[in-house]
Amino acid sequence: MRVRHWPWFALPGALLGCASPVAPPPPPGGGTSLQLDYASFASAIEPILVTRGCDAGGDCHGGGPRGTLQLSPPAAKNTRYDFDQVTLQITASDPDRSPILTEPLAVAAGGTAHSVKAFADTNDVEYRTLRAWVRAGVTP
């Protein structure tokens, strides 16, 4: 009589039985996400950016490396494009430190380096409107 030897890799299956695959565990949660309101951007935020000269083009916000703000030119306004560009300037994990809020703000008021300071302080009505829109779009 011939004795059959089982291969070593078959032992776990033979001892434990075959199991059908299971669904992978869900990804970890708890992070923040952006749910920015386009209608509010179009009616309240884009006019602020235009008034403050943020769409001036050229060396201002006419383009550059990824991560810099590039808005559509005044002669060819594209609000959807501008919304998408501004969205890239928001940090969901720390909205108050978002470049869209810190770069146009005076350094003395907590802003960061930027050639033009559109807002002297955080009490500016338009700055507060911009900040409220950003904060409303960040959801836990």
PDB file of C-alpha atoms in Angstrom:
ATOM      1  CA  MET A   1       0.000   0.000   0.000  1.00  0.00           C
ATOM      2  CA  ARG A   2       1.277   3.377  -0.929  1.00  0.00           C
ATOM      3  CA  VAL A   3       1.107   6.229   1.617  1.00  0.00           C
ATOM      4  CA  ARG A   4       0.203   9.532   0.184  1.00  0.00           C
ATOM      5  CA  HIS A   5       2.083  12.560   1.534  1.00  0.00           C
ATOM      6  CA  TRP A   6       0.236  15.853   1.660  1.00  0.00           C
ATOM      7  CA  PRO A   7       2.127  18.923   0.569  1.00  0.00           C
ATOM      8  CA  TRP A   8       2.893  21.226   3.502  1.00  0.00           C
ATOM      9  CA  PHE A   9       0.949  24.144   1.990  1.00  0.00           C
ATOM     10  CA  ALA A  10      -2.268  22.118   1.953  1.00  0.00           C
ATOM     11  CA  LEU A  11      -2.188  21.480   5.695  1.00  0.00           C
ATOM     12  CA  PRO A  12      -3.901  24.721   6.844  1.00  0.00           C
ATOM     13  CA  GLY A  13      -6.757  24.198   4.396  1.00  0.00           C
ATOM     14  CA  ALA A  14      -7.153  20.578   5.402  1.00  0.00           C
ATOM     15  CA  LEU A  15      -7.152  21.378   9.113  1.00  0.00           C
ATOM     16  CA  LEU A  16      -9.253  24.543   9.030  1.00  0.00           C
ATOM     17  CA  GLY A  17     -11.499  23.782   6.115  1.00  0.00           C
ATOM     18  CA  CYS A  18     -11.940  25.982   3.116  1.00  0.00           C
ATOM     19  CA  ALA A  19     -13.336  29.397   3.756  1.00  0.00           C
ATOM     20  CA  SER A  20     -14.966  31.645   1.269  1.00  0.00           C
ATOM     21  CA  PRO A  21     -13.431  35.087   0.855  1.00  0.00           C
ATOM     22  CA  VAL A  22     -14.845  37.845   2.993  1.00  0.00           C
ATOM     23  CA  ALA A  23     -15.309  41.496   2.186  1.00  0.00           C
ATOM     24  CA  PRO A  24     -12.376  43.702   3.161  1.00  0.00           C
ATOM     25  CA  PRO A  25     -12.858  45.835   6.250  1.00  0.00           C
ATOM     26  CA  PRO A  26     -14.177  49.350   5.642  1.00  0.00           C
ATOM     27  CA  PRO A  27     -11.553  52.094   5.394  1.00  0.00           C
ATOM     28  CA  PRO A  28     -10.919  54.159   8.503  1.00  0.00           C
ATOM     29  CA  GLY A  29     -13.235  57.099   8.933  1.00  0.00           C
ATOM     30  CA  GLY A  30     -13.296  60.272  10.931  1.00  0.00           C
ATOM     31  CA  GLY A  31     -11.583  62.579   8.475  1.00  0.00           C
ATOM     32  CA  THR A  32     -12.918  65.845   7.150  1.00  0.00           C
ATOM     33  CA  SER A  33     -14.126  66.447   3.636  1.00  0.00           C
ATOM     34  CA  LEU A  34     -15.037  69.394   1.461  1.00  0.00           C
ATOM     35  CA  GLN A  35     -18.628  69.993   0.438  1.00  0.00           C
ATOM     36  CA  LEU A  36     -18.339  73.541  -0.855  1.00  0.00           C
ATOM     37  CA  ASP A  37     -21.455  75.280  -2.123  1.00  0.00           C
ATOM     38  CA  TYR A  38     -21.088  76.313  -5.757  1.00  0.00           C
ATOM     39  CA  ALA A  39     -24.143  78.584  -5.773  1.00  0.00           C
ATOM     40  CA  SER A  40     -22.775  80.565  -2.818  1.00  0.00           C
ATOM     41  CA  PHE A  41     -19.411  80.773  -4.537  1.00  0.00           C
ATOM     42  CA  ALA A  42     -20.976  82.154  -7.708  1.00  0.00           C
ATOM     43  CA  SER A  43     -23.156  84.711  -5.927  1.00  0.00           C
ATOM     44  CA  ALA A  44     -20.962  85.854  -3.029  1.00  0.00           C
ATOM     45  CA  ILE A  45     -17.352  84.632  -3.256  1.00  0.00           C
ATOM     46  CA  GLU A  46     -16.470  85.168  -6.928  1.00  0.00           C
ATOM     47  CA  PRO A  47     -17.534  88.849  -6.721  1.00  0.00           C
ATOM     48  CA  ILE A  48     -15.186  89.307  -3.735  1.00  0.00           C
ATOM     49  CA  LEU A  49     -12.294  87.772  -5.669  1.00  0.00           C
ATOM     50  CA  VAL A  50     -13.035  90.018  -8.655  1.00  0.00           C
ATOM     51  CA  THR A  51     -13.413  93.173  -6.515  1.00  0.00           C
ATOM     52  CA  ARG A  52     -10.122  92.443  -4.754  1.00  0.00           C
ATOM     53  CA  GLY A  53      -8.302  91.906  -8.063  1.00  0.00           C
ATOM     54  CA  CYS A  54      -7.624  88.211  -7.576  1.00  0.00           C
ATOM     55  CA  ASP A  55      -8.413  87.532 -11.234  1.00  0.00           C
ATOM     56  CA  ALA A  56      -5.983  90.148 -12.526  1.00  0.00           C
ATOM     57  CA  GLY A  57      -4.116  87.649 -14.691  1.00  0.00           C
ATOM     58  CA  GLY A  58      -0.510  88.074 -15.733  1.00  0.00           C
ATOM     59  CA  ASP A  59       1.820  87.369 -12.835  1.00  0.00           C
ATOM     60  CA  CYS A  60      -0.980  87.640 -10.272  1.00  0.00           C
ATOM     61  CA  HIS A  61      -3.203  84.608 -10.694  1.00  0.00           C
ATOM     62  CA  GLY A  62      -2.745  83.898 -14.355  1.00  0.00           C
ATOM     63  CA  GLY A  63      -1.241  80.478 -13.767  1.00  0.00           C
ATOM     64  CA  GLY A  64       1.808  78.760 -12.484  1.00  0.00           C
ATOM     65  CA  PRO A  65       2.874  75.558 -10.818  1.00  0.00           C
ATOM     66  CA  ARG A  66       0.331  73.222  -9.255  1.00  0.00           C
ATOM     67  CA  GLY A  67      -0.828  74.563  -5.930  1.00  0.00           C
ATOM     68  CA  THR A  68      -0.948  78.189  -7.001  1.00  0.00           C
ATOM     69  CA  LEU A  69      -4.239  79.939  -7.581  1.00  0.00           C
ATOM     70  CA  GLN A  70      -5.148  80.495 -11.215  1.00  0.00           C
ATOM     71  CA  LEU A  71      -8.444  82.224 -11.986  1.00  0.00           C
ATOM     72  CA  SER A  72     -10.127  82.867 -15.310  1.00  0.00           C
ATOM     73  CA  PRO A  73      -9.367  86.280 -16.824  1.00  0.00           C
ATOM     74  CA  PRO A  74     -11.857  89.141 -16.463  1.00  0.00           C
ATOM     75  CA  ALA A  75     -12.619  89.129 -20.201  1.00  0.00           C
ATOM     76  CA  ALA A  76     -13.521  85.421 -20.178  1.00  0.00           C
ATOM     77  CA  LYS A  77     -15.012  84.667 -16.758  1.00  0.00           C
ATOM     78  CA  ASN A  78     -15.566  80.974 -16.067  1.00  0.00           C
ATOM     79  CA  THR A  79     -17.111  80.637 -12.629  1.00  0.00           C
ATOM     80  CA  ARG A  80     -16.984  76.817 -12.582  1.00  0.00           C
ATOM     81  CA  TYR A  81     -13.266  76.888 -13.388  1.00  0.00           C
ATOM     82  CA  ASP A  82     -12.656  79.501 -10.680  1.00  0.00           C
ATOM     83  CA  PHE A  83     -14.634  77.439  -8.151  1.00  0.00           C
ATOM     84  CA  ASP A  84     -12.479  74.402  -8.918  1.00  0.00           C
ATOM     85  CA  GLN A  85      -9.298  76.458  -8.561  1.00  0.00           C
ATOM     86  CA  VAL A  86     -10.353  77.988  -5.237  1.00  0.00           C
ATOM     87  CA  THR A  87     -11.311  74.545  -3.946  1.00  0.00           C
ATOM     88  CA  LEU A  88      -7.662  73.515  -4.391  1.00  0.00           C
ATOM     89  CA  GLN A  89      -6.701  76.332  -2.011  1.00  0.00           C
ATOM     90  CA  ILE A  90      -8.696  74.972   0.934  1.00  0.00           C
ATOM     91  CA  THR A  91      -7.236  72.705   3.584  1.00  0.00           C
ATOM     92  CA  ALA A  92     -10.080  70.579   4.949  1.00  0.00           C
ATOM     93  CA  SER A  93      -8.107  69.451   8.005  1.00  0.00           C
ATOM     94  CA  ASP A  94      -7.422  73.057   9.101  1.00  0.00           C
ATOM     95  CA  PRO A  95      -9.702  75.423   7.162  1.00  0.00           C
ATOM     96  CA  ASP A  96      -8.474  78.580   8.922  1.00  0.00           C
ATOM     97  CA  ARG A  97      -4.952  77.865   7.603  1.00  0.00           C
ATOM     98  CA  SER A  98      -6.163  77.451   4.012  1.00  0.00           C
ATOM     99  CA  PRO A  99      -4.101  79.451   1.515  1.00  0.00           C
ATOM    100  CA  ILE A 100      -7.271  81.151   0.205  1.00  0.00           C
ATOM    101  CA  LEU A 101      -7.636  82.691   3.684  1.00  0.00           C
ATOM    102  CA  THR A 102      -4.023  83.243   4.761  1.00  0.00           C
ATOM    103  CA  GLU A 103      -2.318  84.530   1.628  1.00  0.00           C
ATOM    104  CA  PRO A 104      -4.505  87.604   1.001  1.00  0.00           C
ATOM    105  CA  LEU A 105      -4.512  88.445   4.738  1.00  0.00           C
ATOM    106  CA  ALA A 106      -2.016  90.912   6.223  1.00  0.00           C
ATOM    107  CA  VAL A 107       0.854  89.192   8.039  1.00  0.00           C
ATOM    108  CA  ALA A 108       0.125  91.206  11.193  1.00  0.00           C
ATOM    109  CA  ALA A 109      -3.385  89.689  11.191  1.00  0.00           C
ATOM    110  CA  GLY A 110      -2.116  86.102  10.841  1.00  0.00           C
ATOM    111  CA  GLY A 111      -1.616  85.946   7.094  1.00  0.00           C
ATOM    112  CA  THR A 112       1.255  84.353   5.200  1.00  0.00           C
ATOM    113  CA  ALA A 113       3.676  85.647   2.602  1.00  0.00           C
ATOM    114  CA  HIS A 114       1.924  87.001  -0.493  1.00  0.00           C
ATOM    115  CA  SER A 115       2.735  89.987  -2.649  1.00  0.00           C
ATOM    116  CA  VAL A 116      -0.715  91.605  -2.305  1.00  0.00           C
ATOM    117  CA  LYS A 117      -2.627  91.837   0.940  1.00  0.00           C
ATOM    118  CA  ALA A 118      -6.270  92.248  -0.023  1.00  0.00           C
ATOM    119  CA  PHE A 119      -7.472  92.099   3.596  1.00  0.00           C
ATOM    120  CA  ALA A 120      -5.953  94.221   6.390  1.00  0.00           C
ATOM    121  CA  ASP A 121      -7.508  92.123   9.136  1.00  0.00           C
ATOM    122  CA  THR A 122      -9.998  89.364   9.887  1.00  0.00           C
ATOM    123  CA  ASN A 123     -12.750  91.878  10.692  1.00  0.00           C
ATOM    124  CA  ASP A 124     -13.114  92.867   7.038  1.00  0.00           C
ATOM    125  CA  VAL A 125     -16.688  92.003   6.012  1.00  0.00           C
ATOM    126  CA  GLU A 126     -15.604  90.363   2.757  1.00  0.00           C
ATOM    127  CA  TYR A 127     -12.901  88.350   4.526  1.00  0.00           C
ATOM    128  CA  ARG A 128     -15.483  87.129   7.020  1.00  0.00           C
ATOM    129  CA  THR A 129     -17.787  86.137   4.148  1.00  0.00           C
ATOM    130  CA  LEU A 130     -14.978  84.188   2.486  1.00  0.00           C
ATOM    131  CA  ARG A 131     -14.028  82.496   5.774  1.00  0.00           C
ATOM    132  CA  ALA A 132     -17.648  81.563   6.550  1.00  0.00           C
ATOM    133  CA  TRP A 133     -18.015  79.981   3.089  1.00  0.00           C
ATOM    134  CA  VAL A 134     -14.824  77.958   3.569  1.00  0.00           C
ATOM    135  CA  ARG A 135     -15.802  76.794   7.066  1.00  0.00           C
ATOM    136  CA  ALA A 136     -19.333  75.884   5.962  1.00  0.00           C
ATOM    137  CA  GLY A 137     -17.876  73.612   3.294  1.00  0.00           C
ATOM    138  CA  VAL A 138     -15.770  71.532   5.674  1.00  0.00           C
ATOM    139  CA  THR A 139     -17.646  68.595   7.133  1.00  0.00           C
ATOM    140  CA  PRO A 140     -16.383  66.125   9.727  1.00  0.00           C
TER     141      PRO A 140
END
